[in-house]
PDB file of C-alpha atoms in Angstrom:
ATOM      1  CA  UNK I1334      35.557  58.767  34.716  1.00 47.00           C
ATOM      2  CA  UNK I1335      34.327  55.146  34.970  1.00 47.00           C
ATOM      3  CA  UNK I1336      33.641  55.007  31.211  1.00 50.00           C
ATOM      4  CA  UNK I1337      37.094  56.327  30.463  1.00 50.00           C
ATOM      5  CA  UNK I1338      38.592  53.733  32.824  1.00 50.00           C
ATOM      6  CA  UNK I1339      36.791  50.879  31.059  1.00 49.00           C
ATOM      7  CA  UNK I1340      37.838  52.118  27.650  1.00 53.00           C
ATOM      8  CA  UNK I1341      41.422  52.508  28.758  1.00 49.00           C
ATOM      9  CA  UNK I1342      41.572  48.911  29.996  1.00 53.00           C
ATOM     10  CA  UNK I1343      39.926  46.669  27.324  1.00 55.00           C
ATOM     11  CA  UNK I1344      42.212  43.816  28.298  1.00 59.00           C
ATOM     12  CA  UNK I1345      40.632  43.704  31.731  1.00 57.00           C
ATOM     13  CA  UNK I1346      37.120  43.080  30.264  1.00 55.00           C
ATOM     14  CA  UNK I1347      38.485  40.334  28.008  1.00 56.00           C
ATOM     15  CA  UNK I1348      40.131  38.667  30.971  1.00 58.00           C
ATOM     16  CA  UNK I1349      36.838  38.709  32.935  1.00 53.00           C
ATOM     17  CA  UNK I1350      34.918  37.165  29.994  1.00 54.00           C
ATOM     18  CA  UNK I1351      37.558  34.481  29.571  1.00 54.00           C
ATOM     19  CA  UNK I1352      37.324  33.662  33.248  1.00 51.00           C
ATOM     20  CA  UNK I1353      33.520  32.984  32.988  1.00 51.00           C
ATOM     21  CA  UNK I1354      32.642  29.239  32.643  1.00 51.00           C
ATOM     22  CA  UNK I1355      31.490  28.222  29.120  1.00 53.00           C
ATOM     23  CA  UNK I1356      28.161  26.333  28.667  1.00 49.00           C
ATOM     24  CA  UNK I1357      29.191  23.236  26.728  1.00 52.00           C
ATOM     25  CA  UNK I1358      27.283  19.894  26.578  1.00 53.00           C
ATOM     26  CA  UNK I1359      29.868  18.428  28.914  1.00 54.00           C
ATOM     27  CA  UNK I1360      29.096  21.083  31.516  1.00 53.00           C
ATOM     28  CA  UNK I1361      25.366  20.200  31.687  1.00 56.00           C
ATOM     29  CA  UNK I1362      24.254  18.356  34.800  1.00 74.00           C
ATOM     30  CA  UNK I1363      24.232  14.575  34.531  1.00 74.00           C
ATOM     31  CA  UNK I1364      20.478  14.317  35.097  1.00 76.00           C
ATOM     32  CA  UNK I1365      19.744  16.724  32.269  1.00 78.00           C
ATOM     33  CA  UNK I1366      21.930  14.735  29.854  1.00 77.00           C
ATOM     34  CA  UNK I1367      20.131  11.509  30.821  1.00 81.00           C
ATOM     35  CA  UNK I1368      16.749  13.212  30.365  1.00 82.00           C
ATOM     36  CA  UNK I1369      17.530  14.405  26.836  1.00 85.00           C
ATOM     37  CA  UNK I1370      18.977  11.024  25.935  1.00 84.00           C
ATOM     38  CA  UNK I1371      15.779   9.319  27.079  1.00 86.00           C
ATOM     39  CA  UNK I1372      13.618  11.741  25.059  1.00 87.00           C
ATOM     40  CA  UNK I1373      15.712  11.120  21.945  1.00 88.00           C
ATOM     41  CA  UNK I1374      15.454   7.325  22.265  1.00 88.00           C
ATOM     42  CA  UNK I1375      11.691   7.524  22.865  1.00 87.00           C
ATOM     43  CA  UNK I1376      11.242   9.727  19.761  1.00 88.00           C
ATOM     44  CA  UNK I1377      13.186   7.273  17.608  1.00 89.00           C
ATOM     45  CA  UNK I1378      11.165   4.306  18.889  1.00 87.00           C
ATOM     46  CA  UNK I1379       7.894   6.176  18.288  1.00 85.00           C
ATOM     47  CA  UNK I1380       8.921   6.982  14.707  1.00 81.00           C
ATOM     48  CA  UNK I1381       9.821   3.311  14.097  1.00 78.00           C
ATOM     49  CA  UNK I1382       6.413   2.170  15.437  1.00 79.00           C
ATOM     50  CA  UNK I1383       4.531   4.711  13.282  1.00 76.00           C
ATOM     51  CA  UNK I1384       6.426   3.689  10.154  1.00 68.00           C
ATOM     52  CA  UNK I1385       5.775   0.019  10.911  1.00 68.00           C
ATOM     53  CA  UNK I1386       2.033   0.592  11.380  1.00 70.00           C
ATOM     54  CA  UNK I1387       1.803   2.583   8.135  1.00 66.00           C
ATOM     55  CA  UNK I1388       3.709  -0.123   6.263  1.00 59.00           C
ATOM     56  CA  UNK I1389       1.216  -2.759   7.445  1.00 62.00           C
ATOM     57  CA  UNK I1390      -1.920  -0.644   6.831  1.00 64.00           C
ATOM     58  CA  UNK I1391      -1.935   2.485   4.680  1.00 64.00           C
ATOM     59  CA  UNK I1392       1.155   1.646   2.607  1.00 74.00           C
ATOM     60  CA  UNK I1393       0.191  -1.987   2.038  1.00 82.00           C
ATOM     61  CA  UNK I1394      -0.916  -2.723  -1.520  1.00 87.00           C
ATOM     62  CA  UNK I1395      -4.089  -4.829  -1.807  1.00 89.00           C
ATOM     63  CA  UNK I1396      -5.855  -6.480  -4.731  1.00 93.00           C
ATOM     64  CA  UNK I1397      -9.208  -5.032  -5.835  1.00 94.00           C
ATOM     65  CA  UNK I1398     -12.311  -6.912  -4.743  1.00 93.00           C
ATOM     66  CA  UNK I1399     -14.857  -7.895  -7.418  1.00 94.00           C
ATOM     67  CA  UNK I1400     -18.508  -8.732  -6.757  1.00 93.00           C
ATOM     68  CA  UNK I1401     -21.274  -9.695  -9.168  1.00 93.00           C
ATOM     69  CA  UNK I1402     -24.277  -7.718  -7.905  1.00 91.00           C
ATOM     70  CA  UNK I1403     -26.714  -8.986 -10.540  1.00 89.00           C
ATOM     71  CA  UNK I1404     -27.078 -10.698 -13.898  1.00 90.00           C
ATOM     72  CA  UNK I1405     -30.120 -10.490 -16.172  1.00 91.00           C
ATOM     73  CA  UNK I1406     -31.221 -11.612 -19.629  1.00 88.00           C
ATOM     74  CA  UNK I1407     -32.143  -8.621 -21.785  1.00 89.00           C
ATOM     75  CA  UNK I1408     -32.702 -10.418 -25.115  1.00 87.00           C
ATOM     76  CA  UNK I1409     -33.211 -13.962 -26.441  1.00 84.00           C
ATOM     77  CA  UNK I1410     -33.162 -14.950 -30.095  1.00 82.00           C
ATOM     78  CA  UNK I1411     -33.327 -18.319 -31.861  1.00 69.00           C
ATOM     79  CA  UNK I1412     -30.801 -18.859 -34.633  1.00 63.00           C
ATOM     80  CA  UNK I1413     -31.570 -22.500 -35.454  1.00 57.00           C
ATOM     81  CA  UNK I1414     -33.964 -25.151 -34.180  1.00 56.00           C
ATOM     82  CA  UNK I1415     -32.143 -25.659 -30.889  1.00 62.00           C
ATOM     83  CA  UNK I1416     -29.593 -22.828 -30.950  1.00 76.00           C
ATOM     84  CA  UNK I1417     -30.114 -19.750 -28.771  1.00 80.00           C
ATOM     85  CA  UNK I1418     -28.383 -16.359 -28.720  1.00 84.00           C
ATOM     86  CA  UNK I1419     -28.550 -14.286 -25.533  1.00 85.00           C
ATOM     87  CA  UNK I1420     -27.782 -10.740 -24.475  1.00 89.00           C
ATOM     88  CA  UNK I1421     -27.007 -10.449 -20.773  1.00 91.00           C
ATOM     89  CA  UNK I1422     -26.398  -7.495 -18.510  1.00 92.00           C
ATOM     90  CA  UNK I1423     -24.055  -7.889 -15.562  1.00 93.00           C
ATOM     91  CA  UNK I1424     -23.598  -5.470 -12.666  1.00 93.00           C
ATOM     92  CA  UNK I1425     -20.027  -5.864 -11.446  1.00 94.00           C
ATOM     93  CA  UNK I1426     -18.760  -3.922  -8.428  1.00 94.00           C
ATOM     94  CA  UNK I1427     -15.050  -3.100  -8.284  1.00 94.00           C
ATOM     95  CA  UNK I1428     -13.935  -2.197  -4.753  1.00 93.00           C
ATOM     96  CA  UNK I1429     -10.609  -0.481  -4.160  1.00 93.00           C
ATOM     97  CA  UNK I1430      -9.216  -1.528  -0.760  1.00 89.00           C
ATOM     98  CA  UNK I1431      -6.158   0.744  -0.906  1.00 89.00           C
ATOM     99  CA  UNK I1432      -5.478   4.213   0.483  1.00 85.00           C
ATOM    100  CA  UNK I1433      -4.494   5.293  -3.013  1.00 86.00           C
ATOM    101  CA  UNK I1434      -6.242   5.537  -6.379  1.00 91.00           C
ATOM    102  CA  UNK I1435      -6.710   2.352  -8.412  1.00 94.00           C
ATOM    103  CA  UNK I1436      -6.542   2.912 -12.186  1.00 93.00           C
ATOM    104  CA  UNK I1437      -7.934   0.109 -14.343  1.00 94.00           C
ATOM    105  CA  UNK I1438      -5.570  -0.953 -17.124  1.00 93.00           C
ATOM    106  CA  UNK I1439      -7.098  -4.214 -18.382  1.00 93.00           C
ATOM    107  CA  UNK I1440     -10.427  -5.902 -17.720  1.00 95.00           C
ATOM    108  CA  UNK I1441     -12.683  -8.564 -19.205  1.00 95.00           C
ATOM    109  CA  UNK I1442     -16.001 -10.247 -18.422  1.00 95.00           C
ATOM    110  CA  UNK I1443     -16.496 -13.704 -19.979  1.00 95.00           C
ATOM    111  CA  UNK I1444     -19.504 -16.018 -20.299  1.00 93.00           C
ATOM    112  CA  UNK I1445     -18.964 -19.746 -20.749  1.00 92.00           C
ATOM    113  CA  UNK I1446     -21.211 -22.688 -21.606  1.00 89.00           C
ATOM    114  CA  UNK I1447     -19.954 -26.229 -21.090  1.00 86.00           C
ATOM    115  CA  UNK I1448     -16.455 -24.801 -20.628  1.00 85.00           C
ATOM    116  CA  UNK I1449     -16.465 -22.984 -23.980  1.00 89.00           C
ATOM    117  CA  UNK I1450     -16.336 -19.202 -24.234  1.00 91.00           C
ATOM    118  CA  UNK I1451     -19.580 -17.874 -25.745  1.00 90.00           C
ATOM    119  CA  UNK I1452     -19.232 -14.123 -25.166  1.00 92.00           C
ATOM    120  CA  UNK I1453     -17.068 -11.417 -23.601  1.00 93.00           C
ATOM    121  CA  UNK I1454     -16.750  -7.677 -23.067  1.00 94.00           C
ATOM    122  CA  UNK I1455     -14.698  -5.196 -21.041  1.00 93.00           C
ATOM    123  CA  UNK I1456     -15.683  -4.589 -17.433  1.00 92.00           C
ATOM    124  CA  UNK I1457     -14.607  -0.941 -17.599  1.00 89.00           C
ATOM    125  CA  UNK I1458     -12.849   1.384 -20.008  1.00 87.00           C
ATOM    126  CA  UNK I1459      -9.077   1.546 -19.793  1.00 85.00           C
ATOM    127  CA  UNK I1460      -7.991   4.403 -17.535  1.00 85.00           C
ATOM    128  CA  UNK I1461     -11.104   4.299 -15.344  1.00 87.00           C
ATOM    129  CA  UNK I1462     -10.154   5.302 -11.804  1.00 87.00           C
ATOM    130  CA  UNK I1463     -11.540   4.078  -8.505  1.00 88.00           C
ATOM    131  CA  UNK I1464     -10.976   6.432  -5.571  1.00 87.00           C
ATOM    132  CA  UNK I1465      -9.301   5.276  -2.381  1.00 84.00           C
ATOM    133  CA  UNK I1466     -11.365   3.044  -0.084  1.00 81.00           C
ATOM    134  CA  UNK I1467     -14.385   3.188  -2.403  1.00 87.00           C
ATOM    135  CA  UNK I1468     -16.219   1.040  -4.956  1.00 90.00           C
ATOM    136  CA  UNK I1469     -17.447   1.514  -8.499  1.00 90.00           C
ATOM    137  CA  UNK I1470     -20.301  -0.340 -10.207  1.00 89.00           C
ATOM    138  CA  UNK I1471     -19.924  -1.207 -13.876  1.00 90.00           C
ATOM    139  CA  UNK I1472     -22.734  -2.353 -16.190  1.00 90.00           C
ATOM    140  CA  UNK I1473     -21.517  -4.889 -18.743  1.00 92.00           C
ATOM    141  CA  UNK I1474     -23.591  -6.002 -21.745  1.00 92.00           C
ATOM    142  CA  UNK I1475     -22.511  -9.318 -23.274  1.00 89.00           C
ATOM    143  CA  UNK I1476     -23.846 -10.965 -26.391  1.00 88.00           C
ATOM    144  CA  UNK I1477     -23.559 -14.720 -25.914  1.00 84.00           C
ATOM    145  CA  UNK I1478     -24.180 -17.618 -28.234  1.00 77.00           C
ATOM    146  CA  UNK I1479     -24.986 -19.713 -29.939  1.00 78.00           C
ATOM    147  CA  UNK I1480     -26.054 -22.028 -27.112  1.00 79.00           C
ATOM    148  CA  UNK I1481     -27.277 -25.537 -27.842  1.00 75.00           C
ATOM    149  CA  UNK I1482     -30.297 -25.755 -25.554  1.00 66.00           C
ATOM    150  CA  UNK I1483     -30.538 -29.516 -26.048  1.00 66.00           C
ATOM    151  CA  UNK I1484     -27.059 -30.274 -24.756  1.00 63.00           C
ATOM    152  CA  UNK I1485     -27.479 -32.762 -21.932  1.00 54.00           C
ATOM    153  CA  UNK I1486     -24.681 -31.539 -19.665  1.00 55.00           C
ATOM    154  CA  UNK I1487     -25.588 -27.853 -19.724  1.00 56.00           C
ATOM    155  CA  UNK I1488     -29.345 -27.865 -20.207  1.00 57.00           C
ATOM    156  CA  UNK I1489     -32.253 -28.881 -18.028  1.00 57.00           C
ATOM    157  CA  UNK I1490     -35.083 -30.086 -20.228  1.00 49.00           C
ATOM    158  CA  UNK I1491     -37.691 -30.032 -17.449  1.00 48.00           C
ATOM    159  CA  UNK I1492     -37.209 -26.344 -16.586  1.00 54.00           C
ATOM    160  CA  UNK I1493     -35.904 -25.161 -19.971  1.00 73.00           C
ATOM    161  CA  UNK I1494     -32.805 -23.732 -18.249  1.00 81.00           C
ATOM    162  CA  UNK I1495     -29.144 -23.645 -19.173  1.00 86.00           C
ATOM    163  CA  UNK I1496     -26.148 -23.535 -16.863  1.00 89.00           C
ATOM    164  CA  UNK I1497     -23.585 -20.825 -17.658  1.00 91.00           C
ATOM    165  CA  UNK I1498     -20.376 -19.588 -16.115  1.00 93.00           C
ATOM    166  CA  UNK I1499     -19.536 -15.925 -15.571  1.00 94.00           C
ATOM    167  CA  UNK I1500     -15.899 -14.914 -15.104  1.00 95.00           C
ATOM    168  CA  UNK I1501     -14.482 -11.410 -14.614  1.00 96.00           C
ATOM    169  CA  UNK I1502     -10.933 -10.107 -14.321  1.00 96.00           C
ATOM    170  CA  UNK I1503      -9.681  -6.599 -13.551  1.00 96.00           C
ATOM    171  CA  UNK I1504      -6.047  -5.476 -13.515  1.00 96.00           C
ATOM    172  CA  UNK I1505      -4.680  -2.021 -12.803  1.00 95.00           C
ATOM    173  CA  UNK I1506      -2.217   0.192 -10.978  1.00 94.00           C
ATOM    174  CA  UNK I1507      -2.446   1.447  -7.405  1.00 92.00           C
ATOM    175  CA  UNK I1508      -0.838   4.831  -6.738  1.00 89.00           C
ATOM    176  CA  UNK I1509       0.012   5.968  -3.192  1.00 82.00           C
ATOM    177  CA  UNK I1510       0.959   9.607  -2.680  1.00 77.00           C
ATOM    178  CA  UNK I1511       1.673   9.814  -6.419  1.00 77.00           C
ATOM    179  CA  UNK I1512       5.064   8.159  -5.837  1.00 78.00           C
ATOM    180  CA  UNK I1513       4.562   4.528  -4.818  1.00 81.00           C
ATOM    181  CA  UNK I1514       2.940   2.455  -7.582  1.00 89.00           C
ATOM    182  CA  UNK I1515       2.166  -1.260  -7.779  1.00 91.00           C
ATOM    183  CA  UNK I1516       0.260  -3.494 -10.200  1.00 94.00           C
ATOM    184  CA  UNK I1517      -2.690  -5.315  -8.633  1.00 94.00           C
ATOM    185  CA  UNK I1518      -5.507  -7.514  -9.992  1.00 95.00           C
ATOM    186  CA  UNK I1519      -8.704  -9.234  -8.897  1.00 95.00           C
ATOM    187  CA  UNK I1520     -11.120 -11.787 -10.317  1.00 95.00           C
ATOM    188  CA  UNK I1521     -14.389 -13.582  -9.676  1.00 94.00           C
ATOM    189  CA  UNK I1522     -15.851 -16.832 -10.936  1.00 95.00           C
ATOM    190  CA  UNK I1523     -19.619 -17.463 -10.845  1.00 95.00           C
ATOM    191  CA  UNK I1524     -22.180 -19.958 -12.097  1.00 94.00           C
ATOM    192  CA  UNK I1525     -25.902 -19.456 -12.717  1.00 92.00           C
ATOM    193  CA  UNK I1526     -28.926 -21.165 -14.180  1.00 90.00           C
ATOM    194  CA  UNK I1527     -30.794 -19.180 -16.863  1.00 87.00           C
ATOM    195  CA  UNK I1528     -34.402 -19.922 -17.767  1.00 86.00           C
ATOM    196  CA  UNK I1529     -34.996 -19.459 -21.507  1.00 80.00           C
ATOM    197  CA  UNK I1530     -38.763 -19.138 -21.058  1.00 83.00           C
ATOM    198  CA  UNK I1531     -39.102 -16.808 -18.070  1.00 86.00           C
ATOM    199  CA  UNK I1532     -35.651 -15.138 -18.376  1.00 86.00           C
ATOM    200  CA  UNK I1533     -35.148 -15.759 -14.684  1.00 88.00           C
ATOM    201  CA  UNK I1534     -31.689 -16.229 -13.190  1.00 89.00           C
ATOM    202  CA  UNK I1535     -31.443 -18.860 -10.462  1.00 88.00           C
ATOM    203  CA  UNK I1536     -28.782 -20.449  -8.299  1.00 89.00           C
ATOM    204  CA  UNK I1537     -26.257 -17.648  -8.717  1.00 91.00           C
ATOM    205  CA  UNK I1538     -23.089 -18.686  -6.900  1.00 92.00           C
ATOM    206  CA  UNK I1539     -19.705 -16.898  -6.872  1.00 91.00           C
ATOM    207  CA  UNK I1540     -16.279 -17.608  -5.420  1.00 83.00           C
TER     208      UNK I1540
END
């Protein structure tokens, strides 16, 4: 009988449902609204701080760091009475300071004597990659000459040594997350004294 009564009076059920209070945001208690507002503001501030820290650290593009680990004479030959040809081997370390891959696009290692270029070669092949936060050592062979061993400004007659300059430059592209890309470059400039008799390298200084 009760089921029949409910079915026969559907309007009564609708009236009871309409009389129930609706749960709208305006009906929430004041404390609960303040609580959710505070959580929302704190979340936004936290996101801003995280983005700012990432922009200053992980997403900051840095130039590669170059270091001349060693330089050695591998061959000496005399072309004329006082003219010398050299073959040198340089160990250059390329350090990627970014959180993304550094791909080398252009590079060159140059030897100079009395300000004149006497030899050059590439530091690394084009397209060589350096992983994030890591370094890569490159061996560079450079044929240099001719050098006038009797030149007063660049030669030391008492020790049979010549003063040379070693310059290196590396340029490439840093890729972060495969989306953000920037061109970055690094260089180093060194001087050294080479003994033509003992093949020793002295007074190596870089900046």
